[in-house]
Short mmCIF file of C-alpha atoms in Angstrom, two decimals:
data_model
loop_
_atom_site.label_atom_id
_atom_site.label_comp_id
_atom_site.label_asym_id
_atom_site.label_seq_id
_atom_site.Cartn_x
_atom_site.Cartn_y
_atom_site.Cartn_z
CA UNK A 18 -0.11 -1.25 16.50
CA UNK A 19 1.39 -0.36 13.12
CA UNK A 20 1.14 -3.19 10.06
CA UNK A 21 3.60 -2.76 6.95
CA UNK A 22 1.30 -3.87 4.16
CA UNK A 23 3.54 -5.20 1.48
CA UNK A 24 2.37 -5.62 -1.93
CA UNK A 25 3.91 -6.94 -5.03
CA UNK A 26 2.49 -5.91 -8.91
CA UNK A 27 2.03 -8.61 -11.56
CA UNK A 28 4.05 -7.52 -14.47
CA UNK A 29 2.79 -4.46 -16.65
CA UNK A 30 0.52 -3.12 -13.96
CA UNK A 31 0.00 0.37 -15.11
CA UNK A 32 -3.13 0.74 -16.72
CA UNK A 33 -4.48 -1.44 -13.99
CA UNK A 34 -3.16 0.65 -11.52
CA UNK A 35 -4.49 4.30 -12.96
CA UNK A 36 -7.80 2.79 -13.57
CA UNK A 37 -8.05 1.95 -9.93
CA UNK A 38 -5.83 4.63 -8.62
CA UNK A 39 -8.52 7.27 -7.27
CA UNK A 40 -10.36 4.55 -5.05
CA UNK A 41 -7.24 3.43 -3.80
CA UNK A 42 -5.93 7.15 -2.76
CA UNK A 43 -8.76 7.44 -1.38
CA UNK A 44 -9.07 4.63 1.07
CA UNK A 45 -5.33 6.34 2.43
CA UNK A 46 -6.54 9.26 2.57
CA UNK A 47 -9.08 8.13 5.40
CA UNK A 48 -6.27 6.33 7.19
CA UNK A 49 -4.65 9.63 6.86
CA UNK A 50 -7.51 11.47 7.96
CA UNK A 51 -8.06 9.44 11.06
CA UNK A 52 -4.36 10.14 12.09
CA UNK A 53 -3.35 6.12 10.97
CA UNK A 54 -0.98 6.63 8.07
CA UNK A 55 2.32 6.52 8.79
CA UNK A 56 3.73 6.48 5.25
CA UNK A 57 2.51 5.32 1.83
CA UNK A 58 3.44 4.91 -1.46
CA UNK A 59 4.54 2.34 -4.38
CA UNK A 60 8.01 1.32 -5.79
CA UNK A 61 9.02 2.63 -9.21
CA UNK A 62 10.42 -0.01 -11.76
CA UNK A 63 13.54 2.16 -12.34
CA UNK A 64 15.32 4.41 -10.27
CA UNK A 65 13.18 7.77 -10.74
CA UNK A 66 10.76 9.21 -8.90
CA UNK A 67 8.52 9.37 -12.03
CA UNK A 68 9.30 6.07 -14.29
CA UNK A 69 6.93 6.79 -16.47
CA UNK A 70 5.69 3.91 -18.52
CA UNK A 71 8.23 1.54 -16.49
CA UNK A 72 5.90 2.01 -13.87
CA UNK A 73 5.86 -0.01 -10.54
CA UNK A 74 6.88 -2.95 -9.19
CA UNK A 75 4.78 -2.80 -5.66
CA UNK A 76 3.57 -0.76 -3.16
CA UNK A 77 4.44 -0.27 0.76
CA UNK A 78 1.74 1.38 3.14
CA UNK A 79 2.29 1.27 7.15
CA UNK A 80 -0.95 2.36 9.41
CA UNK A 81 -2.23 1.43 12.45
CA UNK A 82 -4.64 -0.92 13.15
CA UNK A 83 -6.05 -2.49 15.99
CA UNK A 84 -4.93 -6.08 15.01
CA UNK A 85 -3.33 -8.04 12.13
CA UNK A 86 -6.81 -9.56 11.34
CA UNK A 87 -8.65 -6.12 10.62
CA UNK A 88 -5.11 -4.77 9.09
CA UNK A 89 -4.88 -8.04 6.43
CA UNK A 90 -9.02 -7.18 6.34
CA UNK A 91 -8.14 -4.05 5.33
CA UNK A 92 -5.43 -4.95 2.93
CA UNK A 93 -7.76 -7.34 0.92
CA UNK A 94 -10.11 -4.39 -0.23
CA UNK A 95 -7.59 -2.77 -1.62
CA UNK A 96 -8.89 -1.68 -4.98
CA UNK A 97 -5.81 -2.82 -6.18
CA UNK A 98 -6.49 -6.46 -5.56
CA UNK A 99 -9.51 -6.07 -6.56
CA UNK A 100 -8.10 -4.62 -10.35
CA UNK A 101 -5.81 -6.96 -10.35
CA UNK A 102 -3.06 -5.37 -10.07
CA UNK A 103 -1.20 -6.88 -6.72
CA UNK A 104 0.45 -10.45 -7.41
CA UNK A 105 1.18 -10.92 -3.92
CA UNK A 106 0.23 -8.83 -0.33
CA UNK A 107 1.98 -9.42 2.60
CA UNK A 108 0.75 -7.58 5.87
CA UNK A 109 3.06 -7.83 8.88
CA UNK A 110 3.53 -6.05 12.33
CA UNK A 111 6.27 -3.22 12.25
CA UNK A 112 7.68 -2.10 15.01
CA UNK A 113 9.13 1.87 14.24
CA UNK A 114 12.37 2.25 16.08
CA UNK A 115 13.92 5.23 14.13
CA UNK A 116 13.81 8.40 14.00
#
């Protein structure tokens, strides 16, 4: 089934998030590589695709798992959380209807 993992950044997040950045592609790119990744990727502060030092407010990644146990599992090694640099994750079953 696929999860949306829902995470919200505590406030002035960006050097947290570089330094942790390549450990955290990298765990998506194995979801990717195992055909699980639906879509990934964080929410800029302002409305542009690069915000620069604005940077992000959150991140949204949806993947399949085999239950909402091993998906939150999952979610919890983020090396974001570990970094710091999620306030809040929320991991819930999605259901894709369109396209």
């Amino acid at each position: 089934m696929w999860y949306a993992i829902i995470s919200e950044d505590i406030k002035n997040s960006l050097a947290q998030r570089l330094a942790a950045r390549p450990a955290h592609l990298q765990r998506l790119q194995d979801l990717k590589d195992d055909g699980r990744l639906f879509v990934a990727g964080p929410h800029p502060a302002i409305d542009s695709m690069e915000p620069g030092e604005a940077g992000f407010t959150g991140s949204l990644v949806i993947a399949e798992f085999p239950s909402l146990t091993e998906a939150q599992q999952w979610a919890d090694a983020d090396p974001f959380v570990a970094a710091g640099v999620y306030q809040q994750v929320t991991v819930k079953p999605f259901k894709k209807v369109l396209p």
